[in-house]
Amino acid sequence: MQTAVNHAASTATYHDRSGGDVARLLESHAERGLTEREAMQRRRHYGLNELAVKPGKPAWLRFLLQFNQALLYILLIAGAIKAFLGSWTNAIVIWGVTLINAIIGYVQESKAEGAIAALAKAVTTEATVIREGKKQVISSQELVPGDLVLLTSGDKVPADLRLLTVRGLQIDESALTGESVPVEKSVQLLGSGTPLAERTNMAYAGSFVTFGQGSGVVVATGNSTEVGQISQSLDNSHSLSTPLTRKFAKFSQTLLYVILSLASLTFFVGLGQGRFWVEMFEAAVALAVSAIPEGLPAVVTVTLAIGVNRMARRHAIIRKLPAVETLGGATVICSDKTGTLTENQMTVQAIYAAAQRYAVSGVGYDLEGEIQPITEETTAHELLPSVIGSPAHTALEDCLTAGVLCNDSYLEWKEDRWLVVGDPTEGALIVAARKAGIDQPEMNDRLPRLDTIPFESQYQYMATLHQAESSNTIGNIGNIIYVKGSLEAILRRCQKMRDASGHNVPLYGGVLNIEAERLAAQGLRVLAFAEKNVPKQQTTLDHADLDSGLVFLGLQGMIDPPRTEAIAAVKACQSAGIQVKMITGDHLTTATAIADRIGLQSKGKLVGFTGQQLADMTDSELSLAVESGSVFARVAPAQKLRLVEALQSKGEIVAMTGDGVNDAPALKQADIGIAMGKGGTDVAREAADMLLTDDNFASIEAAVEEGRTVYQNLRKAIAFILPVNGGESMTILISALLARDLPILSIQVLWLNMVNSVAMTVPLAFEPKTDRTMAKPPRDPREPLLSGKLFQRIAAVSIFNWILIFGMFEWARRTTGDIAVARTMAIQALVAGRIVYLLSVSHLGRAIVAKLRGRKASVSDARAIGLGIVGAIVLQVLFSQWNVMNALFATAPLSLTQWLICLIPMLPMLFLTLFVDRIDPTE
């Protein structure tokens, strides 16, 4: 047993060894399986067949991590300083701001990381095993390497298996490999370099048996399985910080250094002038408080939260606040194909029968659609059911009938839609026949099945024997065999083919091969159909009955078609300067065909690469490939991760969409992972930053638009809120250095920065999108939070605010002789100027200007700005006129004349806004 343990614990592969060799290596028996004693010993060594779940962070730690931001550090320190100086009111307000920010962030991210737990759930099931030569059903958790497992249609594969026997075995591995159709399994030896998606002699945990039977020996359980290795990579991949958090961290760090430098300068210069250290310490604190934009974290959080709500209304659920802005800055969307860009429903789209081509309309398993002949002379408006009874269409009817009867699947009406129970390919054949009025249950009653030869990879066909009516619409007397399979397998058994008039004529194999190649070039999966008449006395079926004498009926080509809305969404993303790349586990031919239909061409060309090609590339070659390629097919999970990392290394902001287990590591690594909310696996949903509730790629385009709007509104908030801090800081710094009375006190600064700023800035979060939102290219991801032009705008308005505060304070002090009145008038004049500036950066101000110019403009979308301005005016009236506020903030009531004088700065601010808008327009 020790040899088996050592081998199973190694990283050896099994697809390149025979089934017998694998059983011997694992010290198992290919027919009797393990003994109960051996199974118990191995279970003690390997543990249960389940994925180890990494404990999530405790709630208290996740809450404390919400404070892990440099800007909040500054606020916490400022609050501590105020508390040290005895200003507990100021300290409590500042700490309250940080607490509110932390609570909002915690609520948004309160769901524990459940990706690993979802993976564990994906592989928990029952298993049928043979132990000591006896069949028994056990929990999949009890499986150990060396166990002999039996598989049948409908089973979930409980562990990684090396197949020993198969009989028509087909397994759906789409969640693991991205392959859109079930994989036909065999027991044949494969090369050591065979990619995961092509290891036909293996069955992997978490996949589903759609057809046939088989048996295999367990080679890996728990974390050692392929899905377990994805679990480990998901566990080890750390989510990257988003562009917004990176920029805020850099901005906060820079601001921290500037504030500490200026505060230190103020303190030591004052000491050098012979002033008391307590006085200079108060001035340094006032400077620090004035320079810190206390309201900015709250405004940013509220803006992102509003973006989350807007996206939810457009079918996009955001799990982490910064993901809102990240999506708006996306430069590349890497999309999975199956179920994301496509319907994940096989659909017959083309038929060739009796030298006639037919087009089949409709998508997926919806029964609506038409089968129309394609001719050069007509536009094919004629529906098939109206002409199918004529002799010219007998071959087509026979071809469709063969697809319905040589079929082990069926349609089921469930949850207000048709679903296929069984193989998706066979479901597509049933739907195609229904579009021609051929009903499967009715045909099964008319031509009951007598015997079957299931599909086997070595023969490449499936055959059924049916008891025919004595006189039937098909026109045959006796029993009948229907066969479907690959063109090569069918052609070599046919001597005749059905012509347009319903007669059997000599076979034209060359023409049929050309037609099959034409369909395959379109990315269609091609199946051939044939029939054979046999005597009524024959009630059993054998391979020898199919060696010759078949009559070729036709070809049916099918594909998992692209979503109609996905085509429009891709076009909209490309118009917005966002690259769209398809990354799939499917075949390159199929993927390229879908990409061509969707419109993924780059510079007029469609460049594709396979996973094998990517594996052979160096990092520099991969860097060029991700830039030029639009399609990446047969890609393994590790390669998806590598592609995302390669794009990120080039400075791209990567959004990754997906719905399968195999997508989870890349979803977690991407700047923003987007999972399907309905059709996606639990693993993908838990690993993602955003979920699409309608599984519609078109919702991504809507979410990108909302994300860009959020960033635009954040930029407006920064452009509005920072000039006040700039003006206040300059005022306090210059006053302190000149040994003059401060025009504004630290408690008054706190009022402006927290109450007034938040009241006037939060409405900017509700700003609507503009017509130009999706007309602009993505912003440069390397652009700092304070770009050069934005910095110039902030600097210009800050200087104006400094002049305004200083000038109004000096004038009022000399005029009234009351320092409290002078400070109050300076603050009110600043707020009056801010109202004009707020209108200039908002949609409301632009709408008012447009109306004055006689152009159409809606102001209803900007009512939040109006409410914010009204609220700010009411608060400022209370700030100066209410005696309670006078006592708290050292203000004084103003007369009507003084109020009017405070409104004078609104005029020069109006001209200033026209100037700064030329430097840096906010929309």
mmCIF file of N, CA and C in Angstrom, residues 690-757:
data_model
loop_
_atom_site.group_PDB
_atom_site.id
_atom_site.type_symbol
_atom_site.label_atom_id
_atom_site.label_comp_id
_atom_site.label_asym_id
_atom_site.label_seq_id
_atom_site.Cartn_x
_atom_site.Cartn_y
_atom_site.Cartn_z
ATOM 1 N N MET A 690 -18.102 41.174 -9.436
ATOM 2 C CA MET A 690 -19.390 41.634 -9.950
ATOM 3 C C MET A 690 -20.142 40.450 -10.541
ATOM 4 N N LEU A 691 -21.461 40.427 -10.357
ATOM 5 C CA LEU A 691 -22.312 39.387 -10.909
ATOM 6 C C LEU A 691 -23.307 39.997 -11.886
ATOM 7 N N LEU A 692 -23.557 39.299 -12.983
ATOM 8 C CA LEU A 692 -24.598 39.712 -13.918
ATOM 9 C C LEU A 692 -25.846 38.883 -13.638
ATOM 10 N N THR A 693 -26.901 39.525 -13.165
ATOM 11 C CA THR A 693 -28.092 38.780 -12.756
ATOM 12 C C THR A 693 -28.858 38.222 -13.943
ATOM 13 N N ASP A 694 -28.669 38.789 -15.129
ATOM 14 C CA ASP A 694 -29.388 38.287 -16.302
ATOM 15 C C ASP A 694 -28.482 37.485 -17.238
ATOM 16 N N ASP A 695 -27.245 37.191 -16.803
ATOM 17 C CA ASP A 695 -26.292 36.419 -17.617
ATOM 18 C C ASP A 695 -26.146 36.996 -19.015
ATOM 19 N N ASN A 696 -26.234 38.295 -19.125
ATOM 20 C CA ASN A 696 -26.245 38.941 -20.435
ATOM 21 C C ASN A 696 -24.985 39.780 -20.600
ATOM 22 N N PHE A 697 -24.181 39.456 -21.618
ATOM 23 C CA PHE A 697 -22.955 40.215 -21.855
ATOM 24 C C PHE A 697 -23.271 41.694 -22.092
ATOM 25 N N ALA A 698 -24.470 41.971 -22.600
ATOM 26 C CA ALA A 698 -24.838 43.362 -22.866
ATOM 27 C C ALA A 698 -24.882 44.186 -21.581
ATOM 28 N N SER A 699 -25.136 43.532 -20.454
ATOM 29 C CA SER A 699 -25.160 44.261 -19.185
ATOM 30 C C SER A 699 -23.780 44.774 -18.802
ATOM 31 N N ILE A 700 -22.737 44.155 -19.350
ATOM 32 C CA ILE A 700 -21.384 44.629 -19.064
ATOM 33 C C ILE A 700 -21.192 46.021 -19.640
ATOM 34 N N GLU A 701 -21.689 46.214 -20.859
ATOM 35 C CA GLU A 701 -21.567 47.532 -21.483
ATOM 36 C C GLU A 701 -22.293 48.582 -20.648
ATOM 37 N N ALA A 702 -23.473 48.233 -20.135
ATOM 38 C CA ALA A 702 -24.211 49.164 -19.284
ATOM 39 C C ALA A 702 -23.440 49.440 -17.990
ATOM 40 N N ALA A 703 -22.809 48.396 -17.436
ATOM 41 C CA ALA A 703 -22.038 48.574 -16.209
ATOM 42 C C ALA A 703 -20.796 49.430 -16.450
ATOM 43 N N VAL A 704 -20.173 49.270 -17.611
ATOM 44 C CA VAL A 704 -19.015 50.107 -17.961
ATOM 45 C C VAL A 704 -19.442 51.569 -18.011
ATOM 46 N N GLU A 705 -20.604 51.814 -18.607
ATOM 47 C CA GLU A 705 -21.116 53.181 -18.693
ATOM 48 C C GLU A 705 -21.334 53.756 -17.294
ATOM 49 N N GLU A 706 -21.928 52.957 -16.403
ATOM 50 C CA GLU A 706 -22.150 53.432 -15.036
ATOM 51 C C GLU A 706 -20.819 53.644 -14.323
ATOM 52 N N GLY A 707 -19.854 52.760 -14.564
ATOM 53 C CA GLY A 707 -18.551 52.906 -13.939
ATOM 54 C C GLY A 707 -17.850 54.176 -14.373
ATOM 55 N N ARG A 708 -17.958 54.505 -15.652
ATOM 56 C CA ARG A 708 -17.353 55.748 -16.142
ATOM 57 C C ARG A 708 -18.046 56.960 -15.533
ATOM 58 N N THR A 709 -19.367 56.861 -15.370
ATOM 59 C CA THR A 709 -20.107 57.964 -14.753
ATOM 60 C C THR A 709 -19.661 58.160 -13.304
ATOM 61 N N VAL A 710 -19.452 57.056 -12.599
ATOM 62 C CA VAL A 710 -18.987 57.130 -11.212
ATOM 63 C C VAL A 710 -17.636 57.831 -11.146
ATOM 64 N N TYR A 711 -16.715 57.449 -12.030
ATOM 65 C CA TYR A 711 -15.391 58.071 -12.005
ATOM 66 C C TYR A 711 -15.483 59.563 -12.330
ATOM 67 N N GLN A 712 -16.350 59.902 -13.286
ATOM 68 C CA GLN A 712 -16.529 61.303 -13.654
ATOM 69 C C GLN A 712 -17.064 62.098 -12.467
ATOM 70 N N ASN A 713 -18.010 61.491 -11.722
ATOM 71 C CA ASN A 713 -18.565 62.174 -10.552
ATOM 72 C C ASN A 713 -17.544 62.268 -9.416
ATOM 73 N N LEU A 714 -16.717 61.233 -9.272
ATOM 74 C CA LEU A 714 -15.641 61.308 -8.277
ATOM 75 C C LEU A 714 -14.676 62.438 -8.608
ATOM 76 N N ARG A 715 -14.368 62.567 -9.869
ATOM 77 C CA ARG A 715 -13.449 63.613 -10.318
ATOM 78 C C ARG A 715 -14.048 65.001 -10.039
ATOM 79 N N LYS A 716 -15.348 65.130 -10.259
ATOM 80 C CA LYS A 716 -16.025 66.385 -9.938
ATOM 81 C C LYS A 716 -15.929 66.676 -8.441
ATOM 82 N N ALA A 717 -16.123 65.623 -7.630
ATOM 83 C CA ALA A 717 -16.075 65.806 -6.178
ATOM 84 C C ALA A 717 -14.692 66.270 -5.732
ATOM 85 N N ILE A 718 -13.650 65.661 -6.307
ATOM 86 C CA ILE A 718 -12.288 66.055 -5.950
ATOM 87 C C ILE A 718 -12.012 67.489 -6.398
ATOM 88 N N ALA A 719 -12.461 67.807 -7.631
ATOM 89 C CA ALA A 719 -12.250 69.164 -8.147
ATOM 90 C C ALA A 719 -12.990 70.199 -7.315
ATOM 91 N N PHE A 720 -14.060 69.793 -6.647
ATOM 92 C CA PHE A 720 -14.843 70.735 -5.847
ATOM 93 C C PHE A 720 -14.331 70.842 -4.413
ATOM 94 N N ILE A 721 -13.952 69.700 -3.834
ATOM 95 C CA ILE A 721 -13.674 69.689 -2.399
ATOM 96 C C ILE A 721 -12.256 70.130 -2.059
ATOM 97 N N LEU A 722 -11.281 69.815 -2.901
ATOM 98 C CA LEU A 722 -9.886 70.119 -2.563
ATOM 99 C C LEU A 722 -9.538 71.612 -2.597
ATOM 100 N N PRO A 723 -10.113 72.417 -3.508
ATOM 101 C CA PRO A 723 -9.759 73.849 -3.479
ATOM 102 C C PRO A 723 -10.068 74.538 -2.161
ATOM 103 N N VAL A 724 -11.083 74.068 -1.427
ATOM 104 C CA VAL A 724 -11.375 74.659 -0.130
ATOM 105 C C VAL A 724 -10.244 74.365 0.843
ATOM 106 N N ASN A 725 -9.785 73.089 0.829
ATOM 107 C CA ASN A 725 -8.655 72.737 1.686
ATOM 108 C C ASN A 725 -7.411 73.533 1.307
ATOM 109 N N GLY A 726 -7.226 73.720 0.008
ATOM 110 C CA GLY A 726 -6.072 74.491 -0.455
ATOM 111 C C GLY A 726 -6.130 75.928 0.018
ATOM 112 N N GLY A 727 -7.288 76.552 -0.126
ATOM 113 C CA GLY A 727 -7.446 77.941 0.304
ATOM 114 C C GLY A 727 -7.297 78.096 1.802
ATOM 115 N N GLU A 728 -7.895 77.164 2.568
ATOM 116 C CA GLU A 728 -7.786 77.221 4.031
ATOM 117 C C GLU A 728 -6.345 77.048 4.479
ATOM 118 N N SER A 729 -5.652 76.085 3.888
ATOM 119 C CA SER A 729 -4.266 75.811 4.286
ATOM 120 C C SER A 729 -3.364 77.007 4.012
ATOM 121 N N MET A 730 -3.526 77.589 2.825
ATOM 122 C CA MET A 730 -2.709 78.757 2.478
ATOM 123 C C MET A 730 -2.976 79.905 3.449
ATOM 124 N N THR A 731 -4.239 80.080 3.795
ATOM 125 C CA THR A 731 -4.607 81.163 4.709
ATOM 126 C C THR A 731 -3.953 80.983 6.076
ATOM 127 N N ILE A 732 -4.083 79.788 6.634
ATOM 128 C CA ILE A 732 -3.536 79.530 7.969
ATOM 129 C C ILE A 732 -2.015 79.555 7.946
ATOM 130 N N LEU A 733 -1.407 78.972 6.906
ATOM 131 C CA LEU A 733 0.050 78.935 6.822
ATOM 132 C C LEU A 733 0.638 80.348 6.760
ATOM 133 N N ILE A 734 0.113 81.161 5.853
ATOM 134 C CA ILE A 734 0.659 82.522 5.686
ATOM 135 C C ILE A 734 0.405 83.361 6.926
ATOM 136 N N SER A 735 -0.773 83.208 7.524
ATOM 137 C CA SER A 735 -1.073 83.973 8.748
ATOM 138 C C SER A 735 -0.130 83.582 9.874
ATOM 139 N N ALA A 736 0.123 82.264 10.007
ATOM 140 C CA ALA A 736 1.008 81.805 11.073
ATOM 141 C C ALA A 736 2.426 82.289 10.849
ATOM 142 N N LEU A 737 2.893 82.232 9.611
ATOM 143 C CA LEU A 737 4.265 82.652 9.313
ATOM 144 C C LEU A 737 4.444 84.163 9.488
ATOM 145 N N LEU A 738 3.355 84.934 9.260
ATOM 146 C CA LEU A 738 3.421 86.384 9.406
ATOM 147 C C LEU A 738 3.039 86.835 10.823
ATOM 148 N N ALA A 739 2.806 85.858 11.708
ATOM 149 C CA ALA A 739 2.451 86.147 13.108
ATOM 150 C C ALA A 739 1.188 86.991 13.204
ATOM 151 N N ARG A 740 0.183 86.690 12.385
ATOM 152 C CA ARG A 740 -1.096 87.419 12.395
ATOM 153 C C ARG A 740 -2.177 86.506 12.965
ATOM 154 N N ASP A 741 -3.271 87.112 13.390
ATOM 155 C CA ASP A 741 -4.409 86.324 13.859
ATOM 156 C C ASP A 741 -4.935 85.447 12.713
ATOM 157 N N LEU A 742 -5.353 84.237 13.096
ATOM 158 C CA LEU A 742 -5.868 83.317 12.068
ATOM 159 C C LEU A 742 -7.224 83.804 11.569
ATOM 160 N N PRO A 743 -7.421 83.921 10.239
ATOM 161 C CA PRO A 743 -8.722 84.328 9.692
ATOM 162 C C PRO A 743 -9.798 83.271 9.874
ATOM 163 N N ILE A 744 -9.367 82.060 10.194
ATOM 164 C CA ILE A 744 -10.342 80.979 10.347
ATOM 165 C C ILE A 744 -9.788 79.997 11.363
ATOM 166 N N LEU A 745 -10.620 79.590 12.317
ATOM 167 C CA LEU A 745 -10.181 78.713 13.396
ATOM 168 C C LEU A 745 -10.308 77.239 12.981
ATOM 169 N N SER A 746 -9.609 76.377 13.717
ATOM 170 C CA SER A 746 -9.637 74.949 13.376
ATOM 171 C C SER A 746 -11.045 74.369 13.499
ATOM 172 N N ILE A 747 -11.823 74.793 14.493
ATOM 173 C CA ILE A 747 -13.194 74.295 14.642
ATOM 174 C C ILE A 747 -14.066 74.753 13.486
ATOM 175 N N GLN A 748 -13.812 75.950 12.983
ATOM 176 C CA GLN A 748 -14.560 76.448 11.818
ATOM 177 C C GLN A 748 -14.126 75.716 10.540
ATOM 178 N N VAL A 749 -12.827 75.399 10.465
ATOM 179 C CA VAL A 749 -12.333 74.595 9.340
ATOM 180 C C VAL A 749 -13.047 73.246 9.317
ATOM 181 N N LEU A 750 -13.204 72.665 10.502
ATOM 182 C CA LEU A 750 -13.872 71.362 10.592
ATOM 183 C C LEU A 750 -15.312 71.459 10.097
ATOM 184 N N TRP A 751 -15.989 72.543 10.416
ATOM 185 C CA TRP A 751 -17.361 72.754 9.921
ATOM 186 C C TRP A 751 -17.370 72.804 8.393
ATOM 187 N N LEU A 752 -16.460 73.607 7.829
ATOM 188 C CA LEU A 752 -16.413 73.730 6.370
ATOM 189 C C LEU A 752 -16.073 72.403 5.695
ATOM 190 N N ASN A 753 -15.098 71.703 6.269
ATOM 191 C CA ASN A 753 -14.630 70.479 5.634
ATOM 192 C C ASN A 753 -15.600 69.318 5.791
ATOM 193 N N MET A 754 -16.336 69.289 6.878
ATOM 194 C CA MET A 754 -17.218 68.158 7.120
ATOM 195 C C MET A 754 -18.667 68.457 6.740
ATOM 196 N N VAL A 755 -19.242 69.462 7.349
ATOM 197 C CA VAL A 755 -20.675 69.704 7.167
ATOM 198 C C VAL A 755 -20.957 70.364 5.823
ATOM 199 N N ASN A 756 -20.323 71.511 5.595
ATOM 200 C CA ASN A 756 -20.600 72.231 4.361
ATOM 201 C C ASN A 756 -20.132 71.457 3.130
ATOM 202 N N SER A 757 -18.932 70.914 3.169
ATOM 203 C CA SER A 757 -18.397 70.202 2.013
ATOM 204 C C SER A 757 -19.216 68.965 1.683
#
